[in-house]
CSV table of C-alpha atoms and ligand atoms in Angstrom, one decimal:
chain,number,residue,atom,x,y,z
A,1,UNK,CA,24.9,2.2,-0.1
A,2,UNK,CA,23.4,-0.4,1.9
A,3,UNK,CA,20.2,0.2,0.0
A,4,UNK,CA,18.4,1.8,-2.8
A,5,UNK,CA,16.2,4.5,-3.9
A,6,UNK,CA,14.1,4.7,-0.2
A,7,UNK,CA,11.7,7.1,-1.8
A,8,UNK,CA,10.7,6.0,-5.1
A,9,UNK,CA,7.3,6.4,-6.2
A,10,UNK,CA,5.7,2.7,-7.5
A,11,UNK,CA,4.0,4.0,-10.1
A,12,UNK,CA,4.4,7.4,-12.3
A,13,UNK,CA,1.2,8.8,-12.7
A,14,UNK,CA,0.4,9.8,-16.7
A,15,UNK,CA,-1.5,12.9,-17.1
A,16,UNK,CA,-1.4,12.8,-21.1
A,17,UNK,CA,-5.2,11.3,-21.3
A,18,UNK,CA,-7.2,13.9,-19.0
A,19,UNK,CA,-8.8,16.0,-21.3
A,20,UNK,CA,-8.2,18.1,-18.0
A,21,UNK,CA,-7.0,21.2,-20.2
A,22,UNK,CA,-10.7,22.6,-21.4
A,23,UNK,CA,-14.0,21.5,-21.2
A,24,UNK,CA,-16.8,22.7,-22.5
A,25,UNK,CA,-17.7,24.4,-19.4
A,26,UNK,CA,-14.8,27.1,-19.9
A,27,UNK,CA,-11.2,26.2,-18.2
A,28,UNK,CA,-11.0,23.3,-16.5
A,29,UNK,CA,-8.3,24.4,-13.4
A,30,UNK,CA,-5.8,21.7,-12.5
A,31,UNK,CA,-4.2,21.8,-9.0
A,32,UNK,CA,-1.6,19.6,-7.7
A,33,UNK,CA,0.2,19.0,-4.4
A,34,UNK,CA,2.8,16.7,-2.7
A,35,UNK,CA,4.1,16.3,0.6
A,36,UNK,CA,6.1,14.2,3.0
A,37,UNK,CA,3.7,11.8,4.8
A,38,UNK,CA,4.2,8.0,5.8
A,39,UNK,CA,7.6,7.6,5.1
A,40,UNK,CA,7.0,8.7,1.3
A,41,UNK,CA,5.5,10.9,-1.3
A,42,UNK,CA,2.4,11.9,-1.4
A,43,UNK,CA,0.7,13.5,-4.2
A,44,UNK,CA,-2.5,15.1,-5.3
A,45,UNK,CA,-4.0,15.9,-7.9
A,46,UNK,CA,-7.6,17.5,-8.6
A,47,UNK,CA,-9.7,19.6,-11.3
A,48,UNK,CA,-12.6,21.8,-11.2
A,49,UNK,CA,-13.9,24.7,-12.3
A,50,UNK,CA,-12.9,26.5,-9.1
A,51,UNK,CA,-9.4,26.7,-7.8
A,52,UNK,CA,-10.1,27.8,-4.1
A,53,UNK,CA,-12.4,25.2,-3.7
A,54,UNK,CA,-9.6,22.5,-5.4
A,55,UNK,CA,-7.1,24.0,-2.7
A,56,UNK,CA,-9.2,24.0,0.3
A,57,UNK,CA,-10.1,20.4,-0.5
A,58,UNK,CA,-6.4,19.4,-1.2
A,59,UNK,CA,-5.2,20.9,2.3
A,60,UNK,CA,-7.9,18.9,4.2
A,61,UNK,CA,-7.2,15.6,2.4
A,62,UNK,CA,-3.7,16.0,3.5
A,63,UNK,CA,-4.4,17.3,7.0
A,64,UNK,CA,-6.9,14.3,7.3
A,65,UNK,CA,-3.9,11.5,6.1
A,66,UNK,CA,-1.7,13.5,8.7
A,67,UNK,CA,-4.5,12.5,11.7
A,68,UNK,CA,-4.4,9.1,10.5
A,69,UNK,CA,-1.3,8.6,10.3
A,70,UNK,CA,-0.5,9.7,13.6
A,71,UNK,CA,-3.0,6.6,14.9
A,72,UNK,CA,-1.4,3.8,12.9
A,73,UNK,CA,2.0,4.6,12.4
A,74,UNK,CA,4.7,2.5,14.4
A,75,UNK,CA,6.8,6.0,14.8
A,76,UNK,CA,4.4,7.8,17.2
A,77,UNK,CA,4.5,7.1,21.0
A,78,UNK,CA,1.0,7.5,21.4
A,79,UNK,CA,-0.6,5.7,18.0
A,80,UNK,CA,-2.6,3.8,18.8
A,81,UNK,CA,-0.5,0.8,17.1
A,82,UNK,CA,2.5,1.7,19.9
A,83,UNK,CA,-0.2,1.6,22.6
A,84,UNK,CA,-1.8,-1.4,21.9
A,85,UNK,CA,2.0,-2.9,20.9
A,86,UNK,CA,3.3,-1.9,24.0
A,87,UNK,CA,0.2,-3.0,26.5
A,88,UNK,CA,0.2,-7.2,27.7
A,89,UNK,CA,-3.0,-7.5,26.0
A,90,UNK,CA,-4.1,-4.9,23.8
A,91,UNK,CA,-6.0,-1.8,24.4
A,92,UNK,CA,-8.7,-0.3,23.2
A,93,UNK,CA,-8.5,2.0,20.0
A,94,UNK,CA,-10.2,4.7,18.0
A,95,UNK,CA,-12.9,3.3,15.5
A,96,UNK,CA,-10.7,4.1,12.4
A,97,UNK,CA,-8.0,2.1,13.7
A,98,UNK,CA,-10.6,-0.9,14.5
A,99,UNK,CA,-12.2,-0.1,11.1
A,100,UNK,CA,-8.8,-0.9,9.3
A,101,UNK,CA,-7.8,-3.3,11.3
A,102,UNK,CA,-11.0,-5.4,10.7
A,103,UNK,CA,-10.0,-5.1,7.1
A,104,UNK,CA,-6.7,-6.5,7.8
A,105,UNK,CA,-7.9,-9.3,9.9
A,106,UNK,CA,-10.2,-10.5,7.6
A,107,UNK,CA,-7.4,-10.9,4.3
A,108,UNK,CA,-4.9,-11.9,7.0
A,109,UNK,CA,-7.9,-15.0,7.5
A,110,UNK,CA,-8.8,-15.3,3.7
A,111,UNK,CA,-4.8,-16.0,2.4
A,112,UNK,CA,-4.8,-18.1,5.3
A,113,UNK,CA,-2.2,-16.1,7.4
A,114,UNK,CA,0.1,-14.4,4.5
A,115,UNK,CA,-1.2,-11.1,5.3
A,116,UNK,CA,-0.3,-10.9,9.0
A,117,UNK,CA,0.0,-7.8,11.0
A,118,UNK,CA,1.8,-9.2,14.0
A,119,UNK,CA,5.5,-9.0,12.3
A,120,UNK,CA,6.3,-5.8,14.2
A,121,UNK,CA,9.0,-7.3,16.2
A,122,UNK,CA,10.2,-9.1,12.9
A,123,UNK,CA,10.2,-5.8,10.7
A,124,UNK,CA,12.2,-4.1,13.8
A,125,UNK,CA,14.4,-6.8,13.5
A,126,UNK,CA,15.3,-6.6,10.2
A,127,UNK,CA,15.8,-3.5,10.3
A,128,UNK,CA,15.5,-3.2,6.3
A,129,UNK,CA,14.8,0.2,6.0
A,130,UNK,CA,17.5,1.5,9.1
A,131,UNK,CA,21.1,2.8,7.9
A,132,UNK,CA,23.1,-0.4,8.0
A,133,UNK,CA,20.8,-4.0,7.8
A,134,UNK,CA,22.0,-7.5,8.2
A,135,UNK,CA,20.4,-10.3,7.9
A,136,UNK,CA,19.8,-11.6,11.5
A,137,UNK,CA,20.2,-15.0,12.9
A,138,UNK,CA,17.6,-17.5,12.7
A,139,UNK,CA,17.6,-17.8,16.6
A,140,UNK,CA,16.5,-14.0,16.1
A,141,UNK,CA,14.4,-15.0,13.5
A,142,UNK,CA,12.5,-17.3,15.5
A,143,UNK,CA,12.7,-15.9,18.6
A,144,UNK,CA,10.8,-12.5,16.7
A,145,UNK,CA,8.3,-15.1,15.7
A,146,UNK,CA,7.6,-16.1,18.7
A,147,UNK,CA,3.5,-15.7,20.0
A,148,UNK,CA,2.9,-13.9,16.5
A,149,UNK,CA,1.1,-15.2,14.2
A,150,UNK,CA,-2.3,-13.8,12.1
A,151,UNK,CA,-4.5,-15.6,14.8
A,152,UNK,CA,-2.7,-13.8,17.9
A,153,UNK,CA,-4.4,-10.8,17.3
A,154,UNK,CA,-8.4,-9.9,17.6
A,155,UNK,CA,-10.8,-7.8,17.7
A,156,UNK,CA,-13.9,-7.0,20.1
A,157,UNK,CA,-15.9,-4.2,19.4
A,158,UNK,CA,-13.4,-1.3,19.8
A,159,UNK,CA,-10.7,-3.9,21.7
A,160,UNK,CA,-7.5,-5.0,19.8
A,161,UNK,CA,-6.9,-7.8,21.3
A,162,UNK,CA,-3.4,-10.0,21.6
A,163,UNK,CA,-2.8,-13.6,22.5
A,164,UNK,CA,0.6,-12.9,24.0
A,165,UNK,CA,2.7,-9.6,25.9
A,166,UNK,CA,5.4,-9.5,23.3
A,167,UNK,CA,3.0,-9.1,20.4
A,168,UNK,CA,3.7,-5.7,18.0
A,169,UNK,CA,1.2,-4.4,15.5
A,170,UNK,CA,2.0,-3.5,12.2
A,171,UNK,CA,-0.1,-2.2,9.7
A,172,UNK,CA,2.4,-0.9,7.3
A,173,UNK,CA,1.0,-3.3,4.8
A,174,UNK,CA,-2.5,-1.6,5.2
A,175,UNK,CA,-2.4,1.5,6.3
A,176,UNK,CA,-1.2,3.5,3.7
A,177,UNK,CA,-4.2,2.0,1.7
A,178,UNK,CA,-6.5,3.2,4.2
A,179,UNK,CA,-5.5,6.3,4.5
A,180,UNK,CA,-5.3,7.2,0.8
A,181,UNK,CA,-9.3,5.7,0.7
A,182,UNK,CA,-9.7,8.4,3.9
A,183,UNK,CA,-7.9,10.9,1.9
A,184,UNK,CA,-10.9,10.8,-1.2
A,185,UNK,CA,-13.6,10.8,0.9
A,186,UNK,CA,-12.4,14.1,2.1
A,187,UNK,CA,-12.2,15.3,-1.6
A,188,UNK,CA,-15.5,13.8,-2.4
A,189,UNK,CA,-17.0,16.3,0.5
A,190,UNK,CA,-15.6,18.7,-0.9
A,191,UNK,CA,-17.3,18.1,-4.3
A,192,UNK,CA,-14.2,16.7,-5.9
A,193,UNK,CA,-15.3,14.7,-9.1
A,194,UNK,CA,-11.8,14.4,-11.1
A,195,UNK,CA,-8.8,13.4,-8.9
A,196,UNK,CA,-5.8,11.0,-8.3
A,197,UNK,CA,-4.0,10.5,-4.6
A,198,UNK,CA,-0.7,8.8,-5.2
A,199,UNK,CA,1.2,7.8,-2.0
A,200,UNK,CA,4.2,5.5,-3.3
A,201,UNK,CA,2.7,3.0,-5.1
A,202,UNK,CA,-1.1,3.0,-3.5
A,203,UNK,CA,-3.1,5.0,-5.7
A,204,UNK,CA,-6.7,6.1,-5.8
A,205,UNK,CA,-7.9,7.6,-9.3
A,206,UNK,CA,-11.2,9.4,-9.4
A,207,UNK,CA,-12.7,10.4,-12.6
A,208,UNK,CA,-16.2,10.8,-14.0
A,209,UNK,CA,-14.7,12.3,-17.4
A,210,UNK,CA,-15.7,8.5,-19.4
A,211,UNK,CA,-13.8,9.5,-22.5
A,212,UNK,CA,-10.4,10.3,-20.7
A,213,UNK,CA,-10.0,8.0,-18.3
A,214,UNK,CA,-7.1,8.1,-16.4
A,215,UNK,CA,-3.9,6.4,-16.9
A,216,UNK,CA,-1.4,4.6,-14.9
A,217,UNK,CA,2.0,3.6,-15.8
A,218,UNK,CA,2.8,0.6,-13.6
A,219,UNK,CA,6.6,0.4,-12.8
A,220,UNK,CA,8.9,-2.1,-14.1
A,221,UNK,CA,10.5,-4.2,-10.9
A,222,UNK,CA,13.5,-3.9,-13.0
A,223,UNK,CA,14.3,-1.4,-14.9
A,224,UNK,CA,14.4,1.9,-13.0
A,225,UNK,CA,11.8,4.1,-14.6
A,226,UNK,CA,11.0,1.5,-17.1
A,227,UNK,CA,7.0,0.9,-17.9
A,228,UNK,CA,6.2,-2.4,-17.0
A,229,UNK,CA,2.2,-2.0,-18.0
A,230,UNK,CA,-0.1,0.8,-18.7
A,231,UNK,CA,-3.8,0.6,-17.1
A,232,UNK,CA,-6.9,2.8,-17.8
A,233,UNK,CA,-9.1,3.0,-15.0
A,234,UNK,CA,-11.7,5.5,-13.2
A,235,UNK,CA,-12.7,5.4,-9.7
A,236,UNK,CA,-10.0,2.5,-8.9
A,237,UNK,CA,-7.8,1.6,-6.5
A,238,UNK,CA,-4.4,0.5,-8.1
A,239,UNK,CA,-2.1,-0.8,-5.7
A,240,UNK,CA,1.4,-1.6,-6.5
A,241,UNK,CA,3.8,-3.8,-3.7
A,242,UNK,CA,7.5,-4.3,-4.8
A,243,UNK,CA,10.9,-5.8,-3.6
A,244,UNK,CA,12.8,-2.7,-5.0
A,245,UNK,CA,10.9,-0.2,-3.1
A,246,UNK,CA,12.9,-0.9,0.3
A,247,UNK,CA,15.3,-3.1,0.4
A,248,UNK,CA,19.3,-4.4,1.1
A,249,UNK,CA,21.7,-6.8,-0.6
A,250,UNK,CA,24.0,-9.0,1.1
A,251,UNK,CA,26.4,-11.6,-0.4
A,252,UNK,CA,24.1,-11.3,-3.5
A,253,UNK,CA,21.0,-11.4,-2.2
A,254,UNK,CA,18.1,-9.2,-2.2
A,255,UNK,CA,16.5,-8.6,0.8
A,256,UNK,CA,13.5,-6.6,1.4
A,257,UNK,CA,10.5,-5.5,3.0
A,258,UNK,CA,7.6,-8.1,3.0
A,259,UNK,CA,7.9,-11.0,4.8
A,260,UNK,CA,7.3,-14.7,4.4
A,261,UNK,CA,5.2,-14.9,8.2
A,262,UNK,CA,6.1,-19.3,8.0
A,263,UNK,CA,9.7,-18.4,7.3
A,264,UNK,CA,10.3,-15.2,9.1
A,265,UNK,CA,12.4,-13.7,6.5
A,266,UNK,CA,11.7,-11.8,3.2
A,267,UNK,CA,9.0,-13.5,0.7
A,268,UNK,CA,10.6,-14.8,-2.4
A,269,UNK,CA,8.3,-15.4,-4.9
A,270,UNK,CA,7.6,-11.9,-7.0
A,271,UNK,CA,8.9,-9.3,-7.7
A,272,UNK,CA,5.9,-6.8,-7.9
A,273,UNK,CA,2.6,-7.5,-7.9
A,274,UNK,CA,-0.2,-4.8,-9.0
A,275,UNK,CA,-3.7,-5.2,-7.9
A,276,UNK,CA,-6.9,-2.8,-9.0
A,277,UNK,CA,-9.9,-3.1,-7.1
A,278,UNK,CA,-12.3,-0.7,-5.2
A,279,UNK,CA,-10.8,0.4,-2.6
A,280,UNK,CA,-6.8,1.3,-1.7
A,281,UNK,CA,-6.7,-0.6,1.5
A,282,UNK,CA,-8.0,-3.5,0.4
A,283,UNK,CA,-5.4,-3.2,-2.8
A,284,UNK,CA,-2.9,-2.7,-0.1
A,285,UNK,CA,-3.4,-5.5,1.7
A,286,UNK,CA,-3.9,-7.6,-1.1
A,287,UNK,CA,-0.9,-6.9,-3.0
A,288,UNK,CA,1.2,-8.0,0.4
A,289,UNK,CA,-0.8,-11.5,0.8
A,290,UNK,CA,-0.5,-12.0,-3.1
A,291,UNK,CA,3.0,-11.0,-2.9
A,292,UNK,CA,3.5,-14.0,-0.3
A,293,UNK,CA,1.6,-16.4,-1.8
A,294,UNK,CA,3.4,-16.2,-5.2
A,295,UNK,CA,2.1,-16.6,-8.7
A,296,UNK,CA,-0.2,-19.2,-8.3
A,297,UNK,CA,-1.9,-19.3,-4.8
A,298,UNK,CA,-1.7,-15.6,-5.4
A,299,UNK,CA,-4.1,-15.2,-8.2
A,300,UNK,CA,-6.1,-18.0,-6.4
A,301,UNK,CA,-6.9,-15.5,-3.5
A,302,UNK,CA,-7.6,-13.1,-6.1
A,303,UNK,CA,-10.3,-14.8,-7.7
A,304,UNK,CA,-11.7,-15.0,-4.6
A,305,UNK,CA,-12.5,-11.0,-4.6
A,306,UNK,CA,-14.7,-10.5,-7.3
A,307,UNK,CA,-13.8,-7.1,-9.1
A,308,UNK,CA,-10.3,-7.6,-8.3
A,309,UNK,CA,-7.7,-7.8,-11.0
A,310,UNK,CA,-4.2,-8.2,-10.7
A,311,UNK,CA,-1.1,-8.6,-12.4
A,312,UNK,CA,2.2,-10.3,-10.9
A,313,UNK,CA,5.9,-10.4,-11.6
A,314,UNK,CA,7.3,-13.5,-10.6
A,315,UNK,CA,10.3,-14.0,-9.3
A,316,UNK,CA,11.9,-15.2,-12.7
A,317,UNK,CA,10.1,-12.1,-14.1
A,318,UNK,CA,7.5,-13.8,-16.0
A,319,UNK,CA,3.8,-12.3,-16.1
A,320,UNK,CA,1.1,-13.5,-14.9
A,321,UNK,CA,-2.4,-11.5,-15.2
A,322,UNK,CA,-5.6,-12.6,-13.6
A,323,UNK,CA,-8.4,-13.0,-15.9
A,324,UNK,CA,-10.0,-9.8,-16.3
A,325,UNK,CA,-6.5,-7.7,-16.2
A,326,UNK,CA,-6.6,-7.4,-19.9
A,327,UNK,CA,-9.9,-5.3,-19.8
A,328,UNK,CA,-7.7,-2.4,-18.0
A,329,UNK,CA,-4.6,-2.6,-20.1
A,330,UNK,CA,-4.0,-0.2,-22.6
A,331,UNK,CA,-1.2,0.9,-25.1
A,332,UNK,CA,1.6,2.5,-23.6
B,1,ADP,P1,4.7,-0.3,0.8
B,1,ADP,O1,3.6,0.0,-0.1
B,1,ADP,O2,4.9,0.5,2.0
B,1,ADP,O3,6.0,-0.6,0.2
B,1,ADP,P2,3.5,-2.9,1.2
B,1,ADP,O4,2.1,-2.6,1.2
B,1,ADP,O5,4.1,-3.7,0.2
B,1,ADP,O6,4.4,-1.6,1.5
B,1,ADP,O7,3.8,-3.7,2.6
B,1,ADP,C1,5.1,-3.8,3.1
B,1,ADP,C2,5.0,-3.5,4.6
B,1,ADP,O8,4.0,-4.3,5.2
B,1,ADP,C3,6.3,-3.8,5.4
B,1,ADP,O9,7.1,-2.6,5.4
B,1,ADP,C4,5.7,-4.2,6.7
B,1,ADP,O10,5.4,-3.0,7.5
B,1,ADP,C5,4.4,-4.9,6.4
B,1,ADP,N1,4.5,-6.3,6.1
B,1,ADP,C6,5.6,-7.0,5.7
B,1,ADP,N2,5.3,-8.3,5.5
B,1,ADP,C7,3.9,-8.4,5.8
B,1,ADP,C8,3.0,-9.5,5.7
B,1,ADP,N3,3.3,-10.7,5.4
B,1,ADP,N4,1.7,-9.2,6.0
B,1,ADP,C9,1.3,-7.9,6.4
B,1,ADP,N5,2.2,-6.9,6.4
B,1,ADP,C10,3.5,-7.1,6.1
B,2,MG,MG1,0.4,-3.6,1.1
């Protein structure tokens, strides 16, 4: 197998604390979903008093993440990442793109270039998610990193704008986040009060119940469906970024899916690193930057979001929390 477990789900989402069973109210109904979307599972789960209403709001959270998807995916012809990736200087592109995007470029500026969304030609390159990766060359290396680079790409109103022809877009370390945060707003409309949307790993958990909050087991980097942490949280964002999510070995090595933008190949100083904050794209993008910066620099960007909590597994597999983690962290 030249890699492992393509679908797991980051974190396993633990149901036990919900009070979800009765209320006071009469029965509480619980529905849940999941489905294929992004490149991973997807799941829902909502409760209410009315079960059409919980399924009707389901269906249009997922239709919704399907429509975004199809604008910021790399595996659509016409998203409007392969537009603008595949035009000499950009291109204009719906407001939800530029919304996200914005997002993007403003952690890509605040890590100082770790978050950078111009790797596309890197990430094709490596390949790490095809049937059979190697690792390239560093010619190939370089010669993918060539006119990328966080500050090759801008915005102007509406305009994505690239410093160079060869420039490709990718938002995979983004997206997902902001399409889960797209996801709850549709739920919200619908009157939703009590939910969780799980896509692999970038979670948002909505819950006004205050004496069963929800809570999240956080998976161990290295022990396959080992617990590495167990959060309470309501109306969070928990985002968890891993190198065993995607990845390949060769002669040894572990090579996967978020890059080091200076070095061009994978980043090597975590192993996982969980981040809870307000919103799921910004979690997104900020477990990927803090996941290239490393322990240290890592939780220095982190301080630098106030609300923001994170915990990361180094690469030797120690710990390291940010200040106010502990206030989430609950027994197992
Ligand atoms: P996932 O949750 O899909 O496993 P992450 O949020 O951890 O992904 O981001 C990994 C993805 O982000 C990669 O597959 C790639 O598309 C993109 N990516 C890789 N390195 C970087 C980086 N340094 N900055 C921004 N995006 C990156
Ligand atoms: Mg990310």
């Amino acid at each position: 197998m030249p890699w492992n477990r393509p679908l797991i789900i980051g974190m396993i989402l633990l149901l036990l604390a919900l009070g979800w069973l009765r209320t006071n109210s009469g029965e509480t109904e619980l529905v849940r979903s999941s489905r294929l979307l992004m490149g991973t599972i997807v799941e829902i789960v909502v409760s209410g008093q009315n079960t059409g209403q919980l399924e009707a709001a389901v269906d249009d959270a997922f239709a919704e993440m399907a429509r975004l998807d199809r604008l910021l995916s790399r595996h659509y012809q016409d998203s409007d990442v392969t537009r603008v990736s595949q035009g000499s200087k950009g291109g204009k592109v719906a407001p939800e793109t530029a919304e996200v995007v914005a997002l993007g470029l403003d952690v890509a500026r605040r890590s100082n270039g770790a978050f950078d969304m111009t790797l596309g030609r890197l990430k094709t390159l490596w390949g790490i998610d095809q049937e059979n990766p190697v690792v390239p060359t560093q010619e190939a290396i370089a010669e993918a990193l060539e006119g990328v680079g966080f500050r090759a790409l801008s915005l102007e109103g509406l305009n994505l704008v690239k410093q160079s022809p060869q420039l490709m877009v990718d938002l995979g370390g983004i997206a997902k986040g902001y399409i889960v945060d797209r996801a709850v707003v549709v739920l919200k409309n619908h009157g939703i009060t009590s939910g969780a949307v799980n896509a692999g790993g970038d979670m948002y958990l909505l819950g006004q119940h205050p004496e069963h909050p929800w809570r999240i087991g956080i998976q161990h980097p290295r022990e396959q469906g080992g617990i590495l942490a167990t959060v309470q949280v309501r109306d969070k964002a928990v985002v968890t970024s891993g190198d065993y999510e995607r990845f390949f070995e060769q002669d040894g090595q572990r090579y996967h899916h978020i890059f080091d933008p200076e070095t061009g190949s994978p980043a090597r100083g975590c192993q996982s690193v969980t981040v809870i904050t307000d919103s799921v794209a910004l979690g997104d993008a900020l477990a990927t930057a803090l996941f290239v910066l490393g322990p240290q620099k890592g939780l220095e960007l982190l301080a630098d979001y106030p609300g923001s909590e994170g915990l990361i597994v180094a690469a030797d597999g120690t710990l390291h929390p940010s200040q106010g983690w502990a206030d989430y962290q609950s027994a197992p």
